[in-house]
Amino acid sequence: MDTNPRILALMADFAIVVRSGSFTRAALHLGISKSVVSRRVTRLEEELGIQLLYRSTHSLSLTEAGERLFAQCKDLDDIAEQAKAAAAEVQQTPRGLLRITLPQALAVSPLGKLVSVFQEAYPEMQVDARVTSLQVDLIDEGFDLALRTGALADSGLVCRRISEVRIQAVATAAYLQRHGRPETVDDLSNHNCLVYSEFGVRDGTSVVGLGAPGDPPVVVGGNFSTNSGVLLLHALLAGQGIAIGPELMFEEHVTLGAVEVIFENREANAEGLYAVFPPGRFASPGRTAFVNFLVDHLGGPPGPR
């Protein structure tokens, strides 16, 4: 069967003429003039080099070649229906490749483990997760979505709020016994602070939002800053200082008693955790399922930001 798109389009018109029984009824069905329909069938005959229809003043009938071609047109209809059914199934069942990007602070947190739980729930999904501190161009680099925290730039991307992430200060009991426990956020200036920063620290200090909502940011300093969640946790667990970063990064170690939250009873500023993705009418079932899965497990509100 010829798969030239122009030939296939002419074949579709030819099939409508045969089913309608006349050029007039076919023209009404297609919403075009009778003469245009007739020219299309003639063009198809010229393209194929065969006569498809016997034409008379009052009737049309198929030649032998026309009967064979019409049978192939029926096959095309079956293929089209199968394609529609397959598309509907794909839209209902999450499957295929999902490419995501996220910062390491989230990758080493319980959120990172949720990726494996998601794949257990959706075994037909394949996830390609890339860990980077850079805000990559999702469209140019072919990502389905990015997970990001904090204020979002107005990039034309679509975002959905998954949950809130608070900034915490934590330390080992051994460090606090040696250096004392800060009573206020301002006391951090007297301690060695280990700071998680996506974009790096140039002068040995960093501005962190550890205060209550509405409080100004606090400038802290120390001998270590990194954009690696793994390295920050190593330094923290070694008792090197007070680590400051997203609470998700420390959650497991706090639960196990390996580190303590410094300002446990203080209401802290919270940043949004967002799923960010390119705009478009059609969201893949896999992307939708993944975002809904994170919202369900991390307790965020439904709907867009």
Tab-separated table of C-alpha atoms in Angstrom:
chain	number	residue	atom	x	y	z
A	1	MET	CA	0.000	0.000	0.000
A	2	ASP	CA	1.310	3.455	-0.912
A	3	THR	CA	2.066	5.436	2.260
A	4	ASN	CA	2.510	8.793	0.508
A	5	PRO	CA	0.386	11.208	2.608
A	6	ARG	CA	-1.086	12.811	-0.535
A	7	ILE	CA	-2.142	9.405	-1.919
A	8	LEU	CA	-3.607	8.368	1.437
A	9	ALA	CA	-5.671	11.570	1.565
A	10	LEU	CA	-6.998	10.956	-1.953
A	11	MET	CA	-7.794	7.345	-1.019
A	12	ALA	CA	-9.825	8.570	1.949
A	13	ASP	CA	-11.875	10.812	-0.357
A	14	PHE	CA	-12.301	7.952	-2.838
A	15	ALA	CA	-13.642	5.686	-0.077
A	16	ILE	CA	-16.193	8.337	0.917
A	17	VAL	CA	-17.368	8.577	-2.706
A	18	VAL	CA	-17.844	4.798	-2.883
A	19	ARG	CA	-19.710	4.627	0.427
A	20	SER	CA	-21.882	7.626	-0.492
A	21	GLY	CA	-22.724	6.223	-3.925
A	22	SER	CA	-22.358	9.573	-5.674
A	23	PHE	CA	-20.112	12.591	-5.999
A	24	THR	CA	-22.963	14.826	-4.816
A	25	ARG	CA	-23.472	13.031	-1.492
A	26	ALA	CA	-19.708	12.730	-0.988
A	27	ALA	CA	-19.363	16.488	-1.535
A	28	LEU	CA	-22.011	17.163	1.123
A	29	HIS	CA	-20.209	14.834	3.526
A	30	LEU	CA	-16.835	16.501	2.939
A	31	GLY	CA	-18.205	20.048	2.834
A	32	ILE	CA	-16.686	20.803	-0.569
A	33	SER	CA	-18.036	21.127	-4.110
A	34	LYS	CA	-18.941	18.166	-6.305
A	35	SER	CA	-16.377	19.227	-8.911
A	36	VAL	CA	-13.556	19.204	-6.331
A	37	VAL	CA	-14.488	15.682	-5.240
A	38	SER	CA	-14.537	14.513	-8.854
A	39	ARG	CA	-11.127	16.078	-9.526
A	40	ARG	CA	-9.654	14.363	-6.468
A	41	VAL	CA	-10.785	10.933	-7.637
A	42	THR	CA	-9.455	11.679	-11.125
A	43	ARG	CA	-6.133	12.761	-9.601
A	44	LEU	CA	-5.964	9.492	-7.654
A	45	GLU	CA	-6.548	7.521	-10.849
A	46	GLU	CA	-3.776	9.504	-12.553
A	47	GLU	CA	-1.385	8.947	-9.654
A	48	LEU	CA	-2.033	5.191	-9.688
A	49	GLY	CA	-2.322	4.873	-13.464
A	50	ILE	CA	-5.583	2.910	-13.294
A	51	GLN	CA	-9.316	3.567	-13.671
A	52	LEU	CA	-11.171	3.153	-10.393
A	53	LEU	CA	-14.752	4.108	-11.273
A	54	TYR	CA	-17.150	3.655	-14.153
A	55	ARG	CA	-19.002	6.950	-14.416
A	56	SER	CA	-22.401	7.510	-15.986
A	57	THR	CA	-24.909	10.349	-15.768
A	58	HIS	CA	-26.868	8.751	-12.959
A	59	SER	CA	-24.570	6.216	-11.298
A	60	LEU	CA	-21.081	5.152	-10.288
A	61	SER	CA	-19.660	1.649	-10.170
A	62	LEU	CA	-16.283	0.228	-9.246
A	63	THR	CA	-13.840	-1.245	-11.695
A	64	GLU	CA	-11.981	-4.378	-10.623
A	65	ALA	CA	-9.018	-2.212	-9.632
A	66	GLY	CA	-11.405	0.096	-7.784
A	67	GLU	CA	-12.815	-2.832	-5.794
A	68	ARG	CA	-9.313	-3.882	-4.743
A	69	LEU	CA	-8.369	-0.354	-3.743
A	70	PHE	CA	-11.606	0.100	-1.804
A	71	ALA	CA	-10.783	-3.063	0.162
A	72	GLN	CA	-7.456	-1.468	1.089
A	73	CYS	CA	-9.312	1.665	2.155
A	74	LYS	CA	-11.286	-0.491	4.588
A	75	ASP	CA	-7.961	-1.730	5.966
A	76	LEU	CA	-6.953	1.906	6.433
A	77	ASP	CA	-10.125	2.494	8.425
A	78	ASP	CA	-9.287	-0.476	10.646
A	79	ILE	CA	-5.760	0.834	11.154
A	80	ALA	CA	-7.125	4.274	12.042
A	81	GLU	CA	-9.500	2.762	14.602
A	82	GLN	CA	-6.676	0.702	16.091
A	83	ALA	CA	-4.546	3.843	16.312
A	84	LYS	CA	-7.354	5.682	18.101
A	85	ALA	CA	-7.781	2.791	20.543
A	86	ALA	CA	-4.035	2.646	21.185
A	87	ALA	CA	-3.902	6.402	21.765
A	88	ALA	CA	-6.802	6.168	24.210
A	89	GLU	CA	-5.048	3.370	26.092
A	90	VAL	CA	-1.818	5.368	26.284
A	91	GLN	CA	-3.743	8.336	27.663
A	92	GLN	CA	-5.197	6.130	30.401
A	93	THR	CA	-2.159	4.026	31.395
A	94	PRO	CA	1.071	5.707	32.545
A	95	ARG	CA	3.899	4.077	30.618
A	96	GLY	CA	7.082	4.969	28.786
A	97	LEU	CA	9.971	7.301	29.615
A	98	LEU	CA	9.730	10.176	32.111
A	99	ARG	CA	12.767	12.489	32.239
A	100	ILE	CA	13.072	14.605	35.375
A	101	THR	CA	15.700	16.912	36.862
A	102	LEU	CA	16.106	17.835	40.525
A	103	PRO	CA	18.697	19.360	42.891
A	104	GLN	CA	20.769	17.066	45.075
A	105	ALA	CA	19.150	18.395	48.247
A	106	LEU	CA	15.966	16.692	47.077
A	107	ALA	CA	17.709	13.654	45.607
A	108	VAL	CA	19.202	12.671	48.999
A	109	SER	CA	15.932	13.359	50.825
A	110	PRO	CA	12.926	11.038	51.253
A	111	LEU	CA	11.609	12.555	48.035
A	112	GLY	CA	14.413	10.780	46.190
A	113	LYS	CA	13.257	7.453	47.601
A	114	LEU	CA	9.725	8.152	46.389
A	115	VAL	CA	10.959	7.753	42.809
A	116	SER	CA	11.519	4.039	43.463
A	117	VAL	CA	8.158	3.745	45.198
A	118	PHE	CA	6.542	5.407	42.187
A	119	GLN	CA	8.083	2.864	39.827
A	120	GLU	CA	6.794	0.027	41.982
A	121	ALA	CA	3.308	1.500	41.654
A	122	TYR	CA	3.723	2.069	37.892
A	123	PRO	CA	5.954	-0.754	36.605
A	124	GLU	CA	5.537	0.284	32.958
A	125	MET	CA	7.168	3.660	33.662
A	126	GLN	CA	10.860	4.240	32.986
A	127	VAL	CA	12.359	7.184	34.902
A	128	ASP	CA	15.521	9.039	33.891
A	129	ALA	CA	16.396	11.336	36.834
A	130	ARG	CA	19.203	13.886	36.434
A	131	VAL	CA	20.621	15.591	39.518
A	132	THR	CA	21.897	19.125	38.955
A	133	SER	CA	21.926	22.492	40.665
A	134	LEU	CA	21.485	24.234	37.322
A	135	GLN	CA	18.069	25.308	36.096
A	136	VAL	CA	18.223	23.485	32.792
A	137	ASP	CA	16.157	24.389	29.748
A	138	LEU	CA	13.486	21.716	29.934
A	139	ILE	CA	12.396	22.031	26.310
A	140	ASP	CA	15.855	22.170	24.714
A	141	GLU	CA	17.173	19.288	26.825
A	142	GLY	CA	14.074	17.144	26.548
A	143	PHE	CA	12.950	16.985	30.185
A	144	ASP	CA	9.339	16.304	31.102
A	145	LEU	CA	9.559	18.164	34.411
A	146	ALA	CA	11.868	19.658	37.025
A	147	LEU	CA	11.509	19.665	40.801
A	148	ARG	CA	12.494	23.034	42.254
A	149	THR	CA	12.253	24.901	45.539
A	150	GLY	CA	12.036	28.565	46.433
A	151	ALA	CA	11.003	31.492	44.287
A	152	LEU	CA	10.454	30.603	40.655
A	153	ALA	CA	11.545	32.818	37.789
A	154	ASP	CA	8.863	33.885	35.330
A	155	SER	CA	10.048	31.555	32.567
A	156	GLY	CA	6.779	30.780	30.808
A	157	LEU	CA	6.818	27.277	32.283
A	158	VAL	CA	3.859	25.745	34.077
A	159	CYS	CA	4.267	24.880	37.740
A	160	ARG	CA	2.333	22.945	40.327
A	161	ARG	CA	2.937	23.345	44.038
A	162	ILE	CA	3.654	19.975	45.650
A	163	SER	CA	4.321	20.965	49.262
A	164	GLU	CA	6.239	23.362	51.490
A	165	VAL	CA	9.871	22.940	52.512
A	166	ARG	CA	11.221	24.690	55.602
A	167	ILE	CA	14.831	25.677	56.107
A	168	GLN	CA	16.316	24.002	59.184
A	169	ALA	CA	19.451	24.264	61.260
A	170	VAL	CA	20.637	20.906	62.614
A	171	ALA	CA	23.719	19.525	64.358
A	172	THR	CA	24.967	16.403	66.085
A	173	ALA	CA	24.715	16.131	69.869
A	174	ALA	CA	28.516	15.916	69.999
A	175	TYR	CA	28.913	19.280	68.255
A	176	LEU	CA	26.373	20.939	70.548
A	177	GLN	CA	28.111	19.560	73.640
A	178	ARG	CA	31.441	20.991	72.491
A	179	HIS	CA	30.230	24.390	71.276
A	180	GLY	CA	26.926	25.000	73.019
A	181	ARG	CA	23.420	25.245	71.645
A	182	PRO	CA	22.339	28.484	69.920
A	183	GLU	CA	19.350	30.043	71.647
A	184	THR	CA	18.430	32.448	68.853
A	185	VAL	CA	19.009	32.641	65.134
A	186	ASP	CA	21.439	35.522	65.717
A	187	ASP	CA	23.602	33.174	67.839
A	188	LEU	CA	24.510	31.285	64.676
A	189	SER	CA	27.101	33.981	63.964
A	190	ASN	CA	29.177	32.423	66.769
A	191	HIS	CA	29.118	28.947	65.213
A	192	ASN	CA	30.663	27.139	62.281
A	193	CYS	CA	27.777	26.860	59.834
A	194	LEU	CA	27.699	24.319	57.035
A	195	VAL	CA	25.553	25.817	54.318
A	196	TYR	CA	23.773	24.128	51.440
A	197	SER	CA	23.763	26.544	48.508
A	198	GLU	CA	22.689	25.817	44.945
A	199	PHE	CA	24.815	28.629	43.553
A	200	GLY	CA	27.878	28.643	45.798
A	201	VAL	CA	29.305	31.017	48.424
A	202	ARG	CA	32.159	33.352	47.452
A	203	ASP	CA	33.069	35.293	50.616
A	204	GLY	CA	32.603	32.657	53.328
A	205	THR	CA	29.148	33.905	54.276
A	206	SER	CA	25.645	33.013	53.185
A	207	VAL	CA	22.206	34.535	53.621
A	208	VAL	CA	19.666	32.045	54.964
A	209	GLY	CA	15.956	32.337	55.711
A	210	LEU	CA	15.868	30.732	59.140
A	211	GLY	CA	13.706	33.308	60.862
A	212	ALA	CA	9.980	33.378	61.359
A	213	PRO	CA	7.790	34.531	58.460
A	214	GLY	CA	8.450	38.219	57.896
A	215	ASP	CA	11.847	38.200	59.630
A	216	PRO	CA	14.836	39.378	57.583
A	217	PRO	CA	17.319	36.770	56.335
A	218	VAL	CA	20.310	35.960	58.540
A	219	VAL	CA	23.941	36.125	57.444
A	220	VAL	CA	25.938	33.112	58.632
A	221	GLY	CA	29.511	32.022	58.057
A	222	GLY	CA	31.573	28.888	58.325
A	223	ASN	CA	34.315	26.822	56.804
A	224	PHE	CA	32.170	24.748	54.456
A	225	SER	CA	29.471	25.351	51.847
A	226	THR	CA	28.401	23.087	49.024
A	227	ASN	CA	25.742	22.408	46.442
A	228	SER	CA	26.079	18.682	47.175
A	229	GLY	CA	23.587	17.234	49.615
A	230	VAL	CA	25.832	14.194	50.073
A	231	LEU	CA	28.876	16.265	51.063
A	232	LEU	CA	26.818	18.440	53.404
A	233	LEU	CA	25.481	15.366	55.203
A	234	HIS	CA	28.991	13.924	55.522
A	235	ALA	CA	30.242	17.128	57.160
A	236	LEU	CA	27.166	17.335	59.391
A	237	LEU	CA	27.353	13.739	60.630
A	238	ALA	CA	31.086	14.163	61.285
A	239	GLY	CA	30.191	16.884	63.809
A	240	GLN	CA	31.919	19.597	61.795
A	241	GLY	CA	29.281	22.251	62.414
A	242	ILE	CA	25.640	23.306	62.207
A	243	ALA	CA	24.136	22.421	58.836
A	244	ILE	CA	21.545	24.695	57.270
A	245	GLY	CA	19.359	23.509	54.415
A	246	PRO	CA	15.951	22.157	53.393
A	247	GLU	CA	14.281	20.071	56.106
A	248	LEU	CA	13.678	17.223	53.668
A	249	MET	CA	17.438	16.702	53.471
A	250	PHE	CA	17.733	16.091	57.222
A	251	GLU	CA	14.415	14.369	57.916
A	252	GLU	CA	15.705	10.789	58.038
A	253	HIS	CA	18.698	11.655	60.232
A	254	VAL	CA	16.501	13.614	62.648
A	255	THR	CA	14.110	10.661	62.905
A	256	LEU	CA	17.007	8.280	63.633
A	257	GLY	CA	18.354	10.621	66.315
A	258	ALA	CA	21.656	11.179	64.516
A	259	VAL	CA	21.156	14.964	64.523
A	260	GLU	CA	19.013	17.463	66.408
A	261	VAL	CA	16.921	20.348	65.116
A	262	ILE	CA	18.308	23.534	66.677
A	263	PHE	CA	15.197	25.733	66.688
A	264	GLU	CA	12.577	23.010	66.938
A	265	ASN	CA	9.801	25.107	68.459
A	266	ARG	CA	10.338	28.140	66.258
A	267	GLU	CA	8.070	28.814	63.300
A	268	ALA	CA	10.362	29.013	60.292
A	269	ASN	CA	10.038	30.444	56.826
A	270	ALA	CA	8.863	27.931	54.257
A	271	GLU	CA	9.683	27.647	50.577
A	272	GLY	CA	7.452	26.039	48.003
A	273	LEU	CA	8.394	22.733	46.421
A	274	TYR	CA	7.231	22.786	42.802
A	275	ALA	CA	6.948	20.534	39.805
A	276	VAL	CA	7.791	22.668	36.778
A	277	PHE	CA	7.078	21.563	33.224
A	278	PRO	CA	6.761	22.937	29.692
A	279	PRO	CA	3.389	24.334	28.621
A	280	GLY	CA	1.189	22.347	26.286
A	281	ARG	CA	-2.352	21.087	25.866
A	282	PHE	CA	-1.512	17.417	26.316
A	283	ALA	CA	0.124	16.264	29.539
A	284	SER	CA	1.555	12.762	29.376
A	285	PRO	CA	-0.174	10.294	31.728
A	286	GLY	CA	3.234	9.472	33.217
A	287	ARG	CA	3.974	13.068	34.153
A	288	THR	CA	0.504	13.586	35.589
A	289	ALA	CA	0.734	10.359	37.593
A	290	PHE	CA	4.182	11.286	38.972
A	291	VAL	CA	3.160	14.776	40.094
A	292	ASN	CA	-0.063	13.487	41.682
A	293	PHE	CA	1.965	10.757	43.390
A	294	LEU	CA	4.313	13.324	44.965
A	295	VAL	CA	1.402	15.506	46.066
A	296	ASP	CA	-0.302	12.508	47.693
A	297	HIS	CA	2.840	11.410	49.548
A	298	LEU	CA	4.191	14.812	50.552
A	299	GLY	CA	0.889	16.301	51.611
A	300	GLY	CA	0.704	19.267	49.266
A	301	PRO	CA	-2.533	20.900	48.144
A	302	PRO	CA	-4.080	19.814	44.846
A	303	GLY	CA	-4.164	22.003	41.778
A	304	PRO	CA	-1.786	24.579	40.287
A	305	ARG	CA	0.170	27.203	42.176
